Amino acid sequence: VKSGTLGINAFAQPNSNCVSPNGPPTSVTIADNQTVSGINFNLIVADVTINGIIKNTNGSTINDFFGYANAMDAAGGFGPGKQFGGPVQNGSFQIKLPSSAMSKATVNVFPPPQGMQYSIKDPVTLDIAANQTYSVTLTAALNDASLSGSVKDSQGNLLGTVFGEAFLSNETN
């Protein structure tokens, strides 16, 4: 590595039986020709598996659906230890999480911002228990509307060099 102050984190491989603690990186300063040891991380046993499939409104699996699947603590929120996930490939996904992280999980899928013609209709909420495997089906509907806009500063000037994403939520449910 190059000398300097580095942020180091450990991440478990997708679909392994452990998860990363999702904390901030550990800061380590290293000088030229120095070896630093004793940087250890504890992974958490993932004793819950959620297997999921994405189907269209006719009940057929959408084999070309890709994105990111997420199981979030239904009691509240974002942040370290509150959400776990994995990739959606060919319309299916698997999420591993520790039962100690939550008693209820809301499972949803987020397609990539461009190029996906479907959106998930409703997430699924599960009661989580230790050492269990759950199967969920999420229904995706063809997109029938679009939104567009811009990002401006406080004076109303267009910020043309900003990269970001907009997230929508269904506030009628």
GROMACS .gro file of N, CA and C in nm:
model
  519
    1VAL      N    1   0.084  -0.118   0.000
    1VAL     CA    2   0.000   0.000   0.000
    1VAL      C    3   0.087   0.123   0.000
    2LYS      N    4   0.030   0.235  -0.031
    2LYS     CA    5   0.101   0.362  -0.028
    2LYS      C    6   0.094   0.419   0.113
    3SER      N    7   0.200   0.484   0.157
    3SER     CA    8   0.201   0.541   0.291
    3SER      C    9   0.097   0.651   0.303
    4GLY      N   10   0.057   0.677   0.427
    4GLY     CA   11  -0.044   0.779   0.453
    4GLY      C   12  -0.146   0.727   0.552
    5THR      N   13  -0.256   0.799   0.565
    5THR     CA   14  -0.365   0.756   0.652
    5THR      C   15  -0.471   0.688   0.565
    6LEU      N   16  -0.502   0.566   0.602
    6LEU     CA   17  -0.593   0.484   0.522
    6LEU      C   18  -0.716   0.448   0.604
    7GLY      N   19  -0.829   0.434   0.537
    7GLY     CA   20  -0.951   0.381   0.598
    7GLY      C   21  -0.965   0.236   0.557
    8ILE      N   22  -0.976   0.147   0.654
    8ILE     CA   23  -0.980   0.004   0.625
    8ILE      C   24  -1.110  -0.054   0.679
    9ASN      N   25  -1.175  -0.136   0.598
    9ASN     CA   26  -1.297  -0.205   0.639
    9ASN      C   27  -1.290  -0.349   0.591
   10ALA      N   28  -1.363  -0.436   0.655
   10ALA     CA   29  -1.372  -0.576   0.613
   10ALA      C   30  -1.513  -0.601   0.563
   11PHE      N   31  -1.523  -0.669   0.451
   11PHE     CA   32  -1.654  -0.701   0.395
   11PHE      C   33  -1.660  -0.850   0.364
   12ALA      N   34  -1.766  -0.913   0.409
   12ALA     CA   35  -1.786  -1.054   0.380
   12ALA      C   36  -1.827  -1.070   0.234
   13GLN      N   37  -1.794  -1.181   0.175
   13GLN     CA   38  -1.836  -1.210   0.038
   13GLN      C   39  -1.987  -1.225   0.033
   14PRO      N   40  -2.051  -1.181  -0.076
   14PRO     CA   41  -2.196  -1.200  -0.086
   14PRO      C   42  -2.233  -1.348  -0.069
   15ASN      N   43  -2.343  -1.371  -0.001
   15ASN     CA   44  -2.397  -1.504   0.023
   15ASN      C   45  -2.311  -1.592   0.113
   16SER      N   46  -2.216  -1.531   0.185
   16SER     CA   47  -2.143  -1.610   0.285
   16SER      C   48  -2.229  -1.617   0.410
   17ASN      N   49  -2.188  -1.696   0.506
   17ASN     CA   50  -2.266  -1.713   0.628
   17ASN      C   51  -2.226  -1.614   0.737
   18CYS      N   52  -2.170  -1.501   0.695
   18CYS     CA   53  -2.139  -1.395   0.790
   18CYS      C   54  -2.157  -1.261   0.719
   19VAL      N   55  -2.170  -1.157   0.798
   19VAL     CA   56  -2.187  -1.024   0.744
   19VAL      C   57  -2.090  -0.930   0.812
   20SER      N   58  -2.061  -0.820   0.746
   20SER     CA   59  -1.973  -0.718   0.801
   20SER      C   60  -2.049  -0.637   0.904
   21PRO      N   61  -1.980  -0.585   1.003
   21PRO     CA   62  -2.049  -0.507   1.106
   21PRO      C   63  -2.101  -0.372   1.057
   22ASN      N   64  -2.070  -0.333   0.934
   22ASN     CA   65  -2.123  -0.210   0.874
   22ASN      C   66  -2.084  -0.083   0.948
   23GLY      N   67  -1.973  -0.082   1.015
   23GLY     CA   68  -1.929   0.038   1.085
   23GLY      C   69  -1.842   0.125   0.998
   24PRO      N   70  -1.799   0.237   1.052
   24PRO     CA   71  -1.710   0.324   0.975
   24PRO      C   72  -1.574   0.258   0.957
   25PRO      N   73  -1.498   0.301   0.857
   25PRO     CA   74  -1.364   0.245   0.837
   25PRO      C   75  -1.274   0.270   0.958
   26THR      N   76  -1.182   0.178   0.981
   26THR     CA   77  -1.080   0.196   1.083
   26THR      C   78  -0.968   0.278   1.022
   27SER      N   79  -0.931   0.385   1.087
   27SER     CA   80  -0.828   0.475   1.036
   27SER      C   81  -0.691   0.426   1.082
   28VAL      N   82  -0.599   0.409   0.987
   28VAL     CA   83  -0.464   0.361   1.016
   28VAL      C   84  -0.365   0.450   0.942
   29THR      N   85  -0.264   0.497   1.015
   29THR     CA   86  -0.157   0.576   0.952
   29THR      C   87  -0.036   0.485   0.938
   30ILE      N   88   0.020   0.484   0.818
   30ILE     CA   89   0.135   0.398   0.789
   30ILE      C   90   0.242   0.481   0.717
   31ALA      N   91   0.367   0.465   0.760
   31ALA     CA   92   0.479   0.537   0.701
   31ALA      C   93   0.544   0.451   0.593
   32ASP      N   94   0.631   0.513   0.516
   32ASP     CA   95   0.707   0.439   0.415
   32ASP      C   96   0.781   0.323   0.482
   33ASN      N   97   0.780   0.208   0.419
   33ASN     CA   98   0.851   0.088   0.464
   33ASN      C   99   0.808   0.039   0.601
   34GLN      N  100   0.688   0.073   0.644
   34GLN     CA  101   0.638   0.028   0.775
   34GLN      C  102   0.537  -0.084   0.755
   35THR      N  103   0.532  -0.176   0.851
   35THR     CA  104   0.430  -0.280   0.855
   35THR      C  105   0.345  -0.255   0.978
   36VAL      N  106   0.216  -0.251   0.960
   36VAL     CA  107   0.124  -0.233   1.072
   36VAL      C  108   0.047  -0.363   1.088
   37SER      N  109   0.044  -0.417   1.207
   37SER     CA  110  -0.030  -0.541   1.233
   37SER      C  111  -0.132  -0.515   1.344
   38GLY      N  112  -0.212  -0.616   1.370
   38GLY     CA  113  -0.311  -0.606   1.476
   38GLY      C  114  -0.439  -0.535   1.436
   39ILE      N  115  -0.464  -0.523   1.307
   39ILE     CA  116  -0.588  -0.463   1.259
   39ILE      C  117  -0.684  -0.578   1.235
   40ASN      N  118  -0.773  -0.600   1.329
   40ASN     CA  119  -0.861  -0.715   1.324
   40ASN      C  120  -1.006  -0.671   1.314
   41PHE      N  121  -1.086  -0.750   1.247
   41PHE     CA  122  -1.228  -0.724   1.231
   41PHE      C  123  -1.307  -0.847   1.273
   42ASN      N  124  -1.419  -0.827   1.335
   42ASN     CA  125  -1.508  -0.937   1.371
   42ASN      C  126  -1.630  -0.934   1.280
   43LEU      N  127  -1.651  -1.041   1.209
   43LEU     CA  128  -1.770  -1.054   1.127
   43LEU      C  129  -1.881  -1.116   1.211
   44ILE      N  130  -2.005  -1.094   1.172
   44ILE     CA  131  -2.121  -1.139   1.248
   44ILE      C  132  -2.183  -1.258   1.176
   45VAL      N  133  -2.217  -1.363   1.250
   45VAL     CA  134  -2.280  -1.481   1.190
   45VAL      C  135  -2.417  -1.442   1.135
   46ALA      N  136  -2.439  -1.477   1.011
   46ALA     CA  137  -2.568  -1.452   0.945
   46ALA      C  138  -2.649  -1.580   0.949
   47ASP      N  139  -2.742  -1.588   1.042
   47ASP     CA  140  -2.818  -1.711   1.062
   47ASP      C  141  -2.955  -1.709   0.993
   48VAL      N  142  -2.986  -1.601   0.923
   48VAL     CA  143  -3.113  -1.589   0.851
   48VAL      C  144  -3.084  -1.573   0.703
   49THR      N  145  -3.159  -1.646   0.622
   49THR     CA  146  -3.147  -1.636   0.476
   49THR      C  147  -3.283  -1.597   0.419
   50ILE      N  148  -3.283  -1.499   0.332
   50ILE     CA  149  -3.405  -1.459   0.260
   50ILE      C  150  -3.378  -1.483   0.112
   51ASN      N  151  -3.451  -1.578   0.054
   51ASN     CA  152  -3.443  -1.604  -0.090
   51ASN      C  153  -3.561  -1.536  -0.156
   52GLY      N  154  -3.534  -1.464  -0.263
   52GLY     CA  155  -3.642  -1.391  -0.327
   52GLY      C  156  -3.644  -1.406  -0.477
   53ILE      N  157  -3.760  -1.381  -0.532
   53ILE     CA  158  -3.782  -1.387  -0.676
   53ILE      C  159  -3.867  -1.268  -0.716
   54ILE      N  160  -3.843  -1.216  -0.836
   54ILE     CA  161  -3.918  -1.103  -0.888
   54ILE      C  162  -4.010  -1.154  -0.998
   55LYS      N  163  -4.140  -1.128  -0.983
   55LYS     CA  164  -4.238  -1.170  -1.084
   55LYS      C  165  -4.312  -1.048  -1.137
   56ASN      N  166  -4.364  -1.061  -1.259
   56ASN     CA  167  -4.445  -0.953  -1.314
   56ASN      C  168  -4.588  -0.967  -1.264
   57THR      N  169  -4.675  -0.876  -1.305
   57THR     CA  170  -4.813  -0.877  -1.256
   57THR      C  171  -4.892  -0.997  -1.308
   58ASN      N  172  -4.839  -1.068  -1.406
   58ASN     CA  173  -4.903  -1.190  -1.456
   58ASN      C  174  -4.853  -1.315  -1.383
   59GLY      N  175  -4.756  -1.297  -1.291
   59GLY     CA  176  -4.705  -1.410  -1.214
   59GLY      C  177  -4.585  -1.480  -1.274
   60SER      N  178  -4.529  -1.427  -1.383
   60SER     CA  179  -4.412  -1.489  -1.445
   60SER      C  180  -4.284  -1.424  -1.392
   61THR      N  181  -4.182  -1.507  -1.371
   61THR     CA  182  -4.053  -1.455  -1.326
   61THR      C  183  -3.995  -1.363  -1.432
   62ILE      N  184  -3.941  -1.251  -1.388
   62ILE     CA  185  -3.876  -1.156  -1.480
   62ILE      C  186  -3.728  -1.190  -1.482
   63ASN      N  187  -3.687  -1.270  -1.580
   63ASN     CA  188  -3.551  -1.320  -1.586
   63ASN      C  189  -3.446  -1.215  -1.619
   64ASP      N  190  -3.488  -1.101  -1.674
   64ASP     CA  191  -3.391  -0.997  -1.706
   64ASP      C  192  -3.393  -0.883  -1.604
   65PHE      N  193  -3.443  -0.910  -1.483
   65PHE     CA  194  -3.447  -0.809  -1.377
   65PHE      C  195  -3.315  -0.813  -1.300
   66PHE      N  196  -3.250  -0.698  -1.291
   66PHE     CA  197  -3.126  -0.684  -1.216
   66PHE      C  198  -3.139  -0.565  -1.122
   67GLY      N  199  -3.063  -0.564  -1.017
   67GLY     CA  200  -3.067  -0.452  -0.923
   67GLY      C  201  -3.005  -0.492  -0.792
   68TYR      N  202  -3.056  -0.433  -0.682
   68TYR     CA  203  -3.004  -0.459  -0.549
   68TYR      C  204  -3.121  -0.490  -0.456
   69ALA      N  205  -3.112  -0.602  -0.386
   69ALA     CA  206  -3.214  -0.641  -0.288
   69ALA      C  207  -3.170  -0.595  -0.150
   70ASN      N  208  -3.267  -0.553  -0.069
   70ASN     CA  209  -3.236  -0.495   0.059
   70ASN      C  210  -3.336  -0.545   0.164
   71ALA      N  211  -3.286  -0.585   0.279
   71ALA     CA  212  -3.370  -0.617   0.395
   71ALA      C  213  -3.336  -0.513   0.502
   72MET      N  214  -3.435  -0.431   0.536
   72MET     CA  215  -3.412  -0.321   0.628
   72MET      C  216  -3.496  -0.342   0.755
   73ASP      N  217  -3.443  -0.300   0.867
   73ASP     CA  218  -3.513  -0.311   0.994
   73ASP      C  219  -3.646  -0.236   0.984
   74ALA      N  220  -3.758  -0.307   0.993
   74ALA     CA  221  -3.890  -0.247   0.979
   74ALA      C  222  -3.922  -0.152   1.093
   75ALA      N  223  -3.850  -0.163   1.205
   75ALA     CA  224  -3.873  -0.074   1.318
   75ALA      C  225  -3.807   0.062   1.297
   76GLY      N  226  -3.726   0.074   1.195
   76GLY     CA  227  -3.666   0.203   1.169
   76GLY      C  228  -3.527   0.194   1.117
   77GLY      N  229  -3.517   0.220   1.004
   77GLY     CA  230  -3.416   0.275   0.938
   77GLY      C  231  -3.293   0.232   0.874
   78PHE      N  232  -3.221   0.336   0.845
   78PHE     CA  233  -3.094   0.323   0.775
   78PHE      C  234  -2.982   0.318   0.877
   79GLY      N  235  -2.865   0.283   0.830
   79GLY     CA  236  -2.748   0.292   0.915
   79GLY      C  237  -2.686   0.157   0.941
   80PRO      N  238  -2.570   0.161   1.005
   80PRO     CA  239  -2.497   0.038   1.033
   80PRO      C  240  -2.581  -0.063   1.112
   81GLY      N  241  -2.583  -0.186   1.063
   81GLY     CA  242  -2.655  -0.293   1.131
   81GLY      C  243  -2.805  -0.290   1.116
   82LYS      N  244  -2.857  -0.197   1.037
   82LYS     CA  245  -3.002  -0.184   1.018
   82LYS      C  246  -3.049  -0.233   0.882
   83GLN      N  247  -2.955  -0.261   0.792
   83GLN     CA  248  -2.992  -0.308   0.659
   83GLN      C  249  -2.884  -0.398   0.602
   84PHE      N  250  -2.930  -0.498   0.527
   84PHE     CA  251  -2.842  -0.596   0.466
   84PHE      C  252  -2.895  -0.623   0.327
   85GLY      N  253  -2.809  -0.665   0.235
   85GLY     CA  254  -2.859  -0.686   0.101
   85GLY      C  255  -2.765  -0.765   0.014
   86GLY      N  256  -2.800  -0.767  -0.114
   86GLY     CA  257  -2.721  -0.838  -0.212
   86GLY      C  258  -2.775  -0.814  -0.351
   87PRO      N  259  -2.704  -0.860  -0.451
   87PRO     CA  260  -2.744  -0.834  -0.589
   87PRO      C  261  -2.867  -0.915  -0.632
   88VAL      N  262  -2.944  -0.856  -0.722
   88VAL     CA  263  -3.053  -0.927  -0.791
   88VAL      C  264  -2.997  -0.964  -0.927
   89GLN      N  265  -2.999  -1.092  -0.958
   89GLN     CA  266  -2.948  -1.140  -1.086
   89GLN      C  267  -3.050  -1.234  -1.147
   90ASN      N  268  -3.088  -1.205  -1.270
   90ASN     CA  269  -3.184  -1.289  -1.343
   90ASN      C  270  -3.314  -1.307  -1.267
   91GLY      N  271  -3.358  -1.201  -1.196
   91GLY     CA  272  -3.486  -1.205  -1.129
   91GLY      C  273  -3.488  -1.274  -0.994
   92SER      N  274  -3.372  -1.308  -0.939
   92SER     CA  275  -3.371  -1.370  -0.806
   92SER      C  276  -3.258  -1.312  -0.721
   93PHE      N  277  -3.272  -1.330  -0.590
   93PHE     CA  278  -3.172  -1.276  -0.498
   93PHE      C  279  -3.167  -1.359  -0.371
   94GLN      N  280  -3.059  -1.339  -0.295
   94GLN     CA  281  -3.046  -1.399  -0.164
   94GLN      C  282  -2.983  -1.295  -0.071
   95ILE      N  283  -3.043  -1.280   0.047
   95ILE     CA  284  -2.992  -1.188   0.149
   95ILE      C  285  -2.964  -1.270   0.274
   96LYS      N  286  -2.847  -1.248   0.332
   96LYS     CA  287  -2.811  -1.312   0.459
   96LYS      C  288  -2.803  -1.202   0.564
   97LEU      N  289  -2.856  -1.230   0.684
   97LEU     CA  290  -2.850  -1.132   0.791
   97LEU      C  291  -2.852  -1.201   0.926
   98PRO      N  292  -2.802  -1.133   1.028
   98PRO     CA  293  -2.808  -1.190   1.163
   98PRO      C  294  -2.945  -1.165   1.225
   99SER      N  295  -3.002  -1.265   1.288
   99SER     CA  296  -3.133  -1.248   1.351
   99SER      C  297  -3.127  -1.147   1.465
  100SER      N  298  -3.009  -1.126   1.520
  100SER     CA  299  -2.994  -1.030   1.629
  100SER      C  300  -3.010  -0.885   1.582
  101ALA      N  301  -3.008  -0.863   1.451
  101ALA     CA  302  -3.014  -0.727   1.398
  101ALA      C  303  -3.154  -0.668   1.398
  102MET      N  304  -3.258  -0.754   1.388
  102MET     CA  305  -3.395  -0.703   1.377
  102MET      C  306  -3.496  -0.813   1.402
  103SER      N  307  -3.614  -0.775   1.445
  103SER     CA  308  -3.721  -0.873   1.465
  103SER      C  309  -3.819  -0.874   1.348
  104LYS      N  310  -3.821  -0.765   1.271
  104LYS     CA  311  -3.902  -0.756   1.148
  104LYS      C  312  -3.816  -0.692   1.041
  105ALA      N  313  -3.823  -0.747   0.922
  105ALA     CA  314  -3.747  -0.694   0.809
  105ALA      C  315  -3.841  -0.657   0.696
  106THR      N  316  -3.817  -0.542   0.636
  106THR     CA  317  -3.887  -0.502   0.515
  106THR      C  318  -3.794  -0.532   0.397
  107VAL      N  319  -3.842  -0.616   0.306
  107VAL     CA  320  -3.762  -0.659   0.192
  107VAL      C  321  -3.809  -0.585   0.069
  108ASN      N  322  -3.714  -0.524  -0.001
  108ASN     CA  323  -3.745  -0.449  -0.122
  108ASN      C  324  -3.631  -0.467  -0.220
  109VAL      N  325  -3.656  -0.428  -0.343
  109VAL     CA  326  -3.555  -0.436  -0.448
  109VAL      C  327  -3.547  -0.301  -0.517
  110PHE      N  328  -3.425  -0.261  -0.546
  110PHE     CA  329  -3.401  -0.135  -0.613
  110PHE      C  330  -3.333  -0.161  -0.747
  111PRO      N  331  -3.406  -0.138  -0.857
  111PRO     CA  332  -3.344  -0.155  -0.989
  111PRO      C  333  -3.247  -0.041  -1.017
  112PRO      N  334  -3.160  -0.058  -1.114
  112PRO     CA  335  -3.067   0.051  -1.148
  112PRO      C  336  -3.144   0.173  -1.197
  113PRO      N  337  -3.086   0.293  -1.182
  113PRO     CA  338  -3.159   0.415  -1.217
  113PRO      C  339  -3.197   0.425  -1.365
  114GLN      N  340  -3.116   0.374  -1.452
  114GLN     CA  341  -3.148   0.379  -1.594
  114GLN      C  342  -3.164   0.240  -1.653
  115GLY      N  343  -3.251   0.230  -1.749
  115GLY     CA  344  -3.260   0.109  -1.828
  115GLY      C  345  -3.356   0.002  -1.778
  116MET      N  346  -3.411   0.017  -1.660
  116MET     CA  347  -3.503  -0.085  -1.610
  116MET      C  348  -3.645  -0.038  -1.636
  117GLN      N  349  -3.723  -0.125  -1.697
  117GLN     CA  350  -3.860  -0.089  -1.733
  117GLN      C  351  -3.962  -0.124  -1.626
  118TYR      N  352  -3.917  -0.179  -1.512
  118TYR     CA  353  -4.007  -0.222  -1.405
  118TYR      C  354  -3.977  -0.149  -1.274
  119SER      N  355  -4.079  -0.141  -1.189
  119SER     CA  356  -4.064  -0.094  -1.051
  119SER      C  357  -4.138  -0.192  -0.960
  120ILE      N  358  -4.085  -0.211  -0.840
  120ILE     CA  359  -4.149  -0.300  -0.743
  120ILE      C  360  -4.277  -0.234  -0.691
  121LYS      N  361  -4.386  -0.311  -0.690
  121LYS     CA  362  -4.514  -0.257  -0.645
  121LYS      C  363  -4.516  -0.234  -0.494
  122ASP      N  364  -4.487  -0.336  -0.416
  122ASP     CA  365  -4.492  -0.324  -0.270
  122ASP      C  366  -4.382  -0.410  -0.208
  123PRO      N  367  -4.312  -0.357  -0.107
  123PRO     CA  368  -4.216  -0.441  -0.035
  123PRO      C  369  -4.289  -0.545   0.049
  124VAL      N  370  -4.214  -0.641   0.100
  124VAL     CA  371  -4.269  -0.748   0.184
  124VAL      C  372  -4.206  -0.733   0.323
  125THR      N  373  -4.288  -0.747   0.427
  125THR     CA  374  -4.238  -0.742   0.565
  125THR      C  375  -4.245  -0.882   0.625
  126LEU      N  376  -4.134  -0.922   0.688
  126LEU     CA  377  -4.122  -1.055   0.748
  126LEU      C  378  -4.094  -1.044   0.897
  127ASP      N  379  -4.150  -1.137   0.977
  127ASP     CA  380  -4.108  -1.155   1.116
  127ASP      C  381  -3.983  -1.240   1.111
  128ILE      N  382  -3.875  -1.194   1.173
  128ILE     CA  383  -3.745  -1.261   1.166
  128ILE      C  384  -3.722  -1.344   1.292
  129ALA      N  385  -3.683  -1.469   1.273
  129ALA     CA  386  -3.647  -1.558   1.384
  129ALA      C  387  -3.513  -1.622   1.354
  130ALA      N  388  -3.442  -1.662   1.456
  130ALA     CA  389  -3.309  -1.720   1.441
  130ALA      C  390  -3.312  -1.849   1.360
  131ASN      N  391  -3.206  -1.869   1.284
  131ASN     CA  392  -3.182  -1.993   1.209
  131ASN      C  393  -3.296  -2.030   1.114
  132GLN      N  394  -3.351  -1.932   1.047
  132GLN     CA  395  -3.463  -1.955   0.955
  132GLN      C  396  -3.425  -1.915   0.812
  133THR      N  397  -3.494  -1.977   0.717
  133THR     CA  398  -3.485  -1.941   0.575
  133THR      C  399  -3.624  -1.902   0.530
  134TYR      N  400  -3.632  -1.788   0.465
  134TYR     CA  401  -3.760  -1.735   0.416
  134TYR      C  402  -3.756  -1.725   0.265
  135SER      N  403  -3.872  -1.742   0.204
  135SER     CA  404  -3.888  -1.722   0.060
  135SER      C  405  -3.989  -1.610   0.039
  136VAL      N  406  -3.952  -1.513  -0.044
  136VAL     CA  407  -4.041  -1.401  -0.073
  136VAL      C  408  -4.055  -1.385  -0.224
  137THR      N  409  -4.170  -1.336  -0.263
  137THR     CA  410  -4.194  -1.299  -0.402
  137THR      C  411  -4.231  -1.152  -0.405
  138LEU      N  412  -4.158  -1.075  -0.484
  138LEU     CA  413  -4.189  -0.935  -0.503
  138LEU      C  414  -4.246  -0.918  -0.644
  139THR      N  415  -4.350  -0.838  -0.654
  139THR     CA  416  -4.416  -0.815  -0.783
  139THR      C  417  -4.369  -0.683  -0.841
  140ALA      N  418  -4.330  -0.688  -0.967
  140ALA     CA  419  -4.286  -0.567  -1.038
  140ALA      C  420  -4.386  -0.536  -1.148
  141ALA      N  421  -4.419  -0.409  -1.161
  141ALA     CA  422  -4.509  -0.363  -1.266
  141ALA      C  423  -4.430  -0.282  -1.368
  142LEU      N  424  -4.475  -0.287  -1.492
  142LEU     CA  425  -4.412  -0.204  -1.595
  142LEU      C  426  -4.428  -0.057  -1.559
  143ASN      N  427  -4.322   0.019  -1.576
  143ASN     CA  428  -4.329   0.163  -1.550
  143ASN      C  429  -4.426   0.227  -1.649
  144ASP      N  430  -4.515   0.313  -1.599
  144ASP     CA  431  -4.610   0.381  -1.687
  144ASP      C  432  -4.603   0.533  -1.670
  145ALA      N  433  -4.499   0.580  -1.602
  145ALA     CA  434  -4.480   0.724  -1.582
  145ALA      C  435  -4.331   0.751  -1.566
  146SER      N  436  -4.292   0.876  -1.576
  146SER     CA  437  -4.152   0.912  -1.555
  146SER      C  438  -4.146   1.048  -1.487
  147LEU      N  439  -4.035   1.072  -1.421
  147LEU     CA  440  -4.008   1.199  -1.356
  147LEU      C  441  -3.877   1.252  -1.408
  148SER      N  442  -3.865   1.382  -1.418
  148SER     CA  443  -3.737   1.441  -1.455
  148SER      C  444  -3.722   1.571  -1.378
  149GLY      N  445  -3.601   1.618  -1.366
  149GLY     CA  446  -3.578   1.742  -1.293
  149GLY      C  447  -3.433   1.780  -1.299
  150SER      N  448  -3.394   1.870  -1.213
  150SER     CA  449  -3.257   1.918  -1.210
  150SER      C  450  -3.218   1.948  -1.066
  151VAL      N  451  -3.089   1.966  -1.045
  151VAL     CA  452  -3.037   2.001  -0.914
  151VAL      C  453  -2.984   2.144  -0.923
  152LYS      N  454  -3.033   2.229  -0.832
  152LYS     CA  455  -2.995   2.372  -0.832
  152LYS      C  456  -2.941   2.411  -0.695
  153ASP      N  457  -2.860   2.516  -0.694
  153ASP     CA  458  -2.812   2.568  -0.566
  153ASP      C  459  -2.917   2.659  -0.504
  154SER      N  460  -2.885   2.716  -0.387
  154SER     CA  461  -2.984   2.797  -0.315
  154SER      C  462  -3.024   2.925  -0.389
  155GLN      N  463  -2.945   2.966  -0.490
  155GLN     CA  464  -2.980   3.083  -0.570
  155GLN      C  465  -3.056   3.045  -0.697
  156GLY      N  466  -3.082   2.916  -0.716
  156GLY     CA  467  -3.156   2.871  -0.833
  156GLY      C  468  -3.071   2.843  -0.954
  157ASN      N  469  -2.939   2.841  -0.939
  157ASN     CA  470  -2.848   2.812  -1.050
  157ASN      C  471  -2.834   2.662  -1.069
  158LEU      N  472  -2.842   2.618  -1.193
  158LEU     CA  473  -2.828   2.477  -1.226
  158LEU      C  474  -2.688   2.428  -1.192
  159LEU      N  475  -2.679   2.317  -1.121
  159LEU     CA  476  -2.551   2.255  -1.088
  159LEU      C  477  -2.528   2.142  -1.188
  160GLY      N  478  -2.453   2.169  -1.290
  160GLY     CA  479  -2.436   2.073  -1.398
  160GLY      C  480  -2.334   1.966  -1.374
  161THR      N  481  -2.254   1.975  -1.269
  161THR     CA  482  -2.148   1.876  -1.246
  161THR      C  483  -2.176   1.787  -1.125
  162VAL      N  484  -2.300   1.782  -1.081
  162VAL     CA  485  -2.335   1.702  -0.964
  162VAL      C  486  -2.390   1.568  -1.010
  163PHE      N  487  -2.337   1.460  -0.951
  163PHE     CA  488  -2.391   1.327  -0.977
  163PHE      C  489  -2.469   1.282  -0.855
  164GLY      N  490  -2.587   1.229  -0.877
  164GLY     CA  491  -2.667   1.183  -0.765
  164GLY      C  492  -2.780   1.096  -0.813
  165GLU      N  493  -2.861   1.051  -0.720
  165GLU     CA  494  -2.977   0.970  -0.751
  165GLU      C  495  -3.097   1.025  -0.676
  166ALA      N  496  -3.212   1.011  -0.734
  166ALA     CA  497  -3.336   1.049  -0.666
  166ALA      C  498  -3.408   0.921  -0.627
  167PHE      N  499  -3.457   0.917  -0.504
  167PHE     CA  500  -3.531   0.802  -0.455
  167PHE      C  501  -3.675   0.840  -0.430
  168LEU      N  502  -3.765   0.756  -0.470
  168LEU     CA  503  -3.908   0.779  -0.453
  168LEU      C  504  -3.963   0.687  -0.346
  169SER      N  505  -4.068   0.733  -0.281
  169SER     CA  506  -4.139   0.646  -0.189
  169SER      C  507  -4.287   0.661  -0.212
  170ASN      N  508  -4.361   0.555  -0.188
  170ASN     CA  509  -4.505   0.558  -0.204
  170ASN      C  510  -4.566   0.599  -0.071
  171GLU      N  511  -4.611   0.723  -0.062
  171GLU     CA  512  -4.661   0.774   0.064
  171GLU      C  513  -4.811   0.756   0.079
  172THR      N  514  -4.874   0.682  -0.012
  172THR     CA  515  -5.017   0.657  -0.001
  172THR      C  516  -5.047   0.530   0.075
  173ASN      N  517  -4.944   0.446   0.100
  173ASN     CA  518  -4.963   0.321   0.175
  173ASN      C  519  -4.936   0.341   0.320
   0.00000   0.00000   0.00000
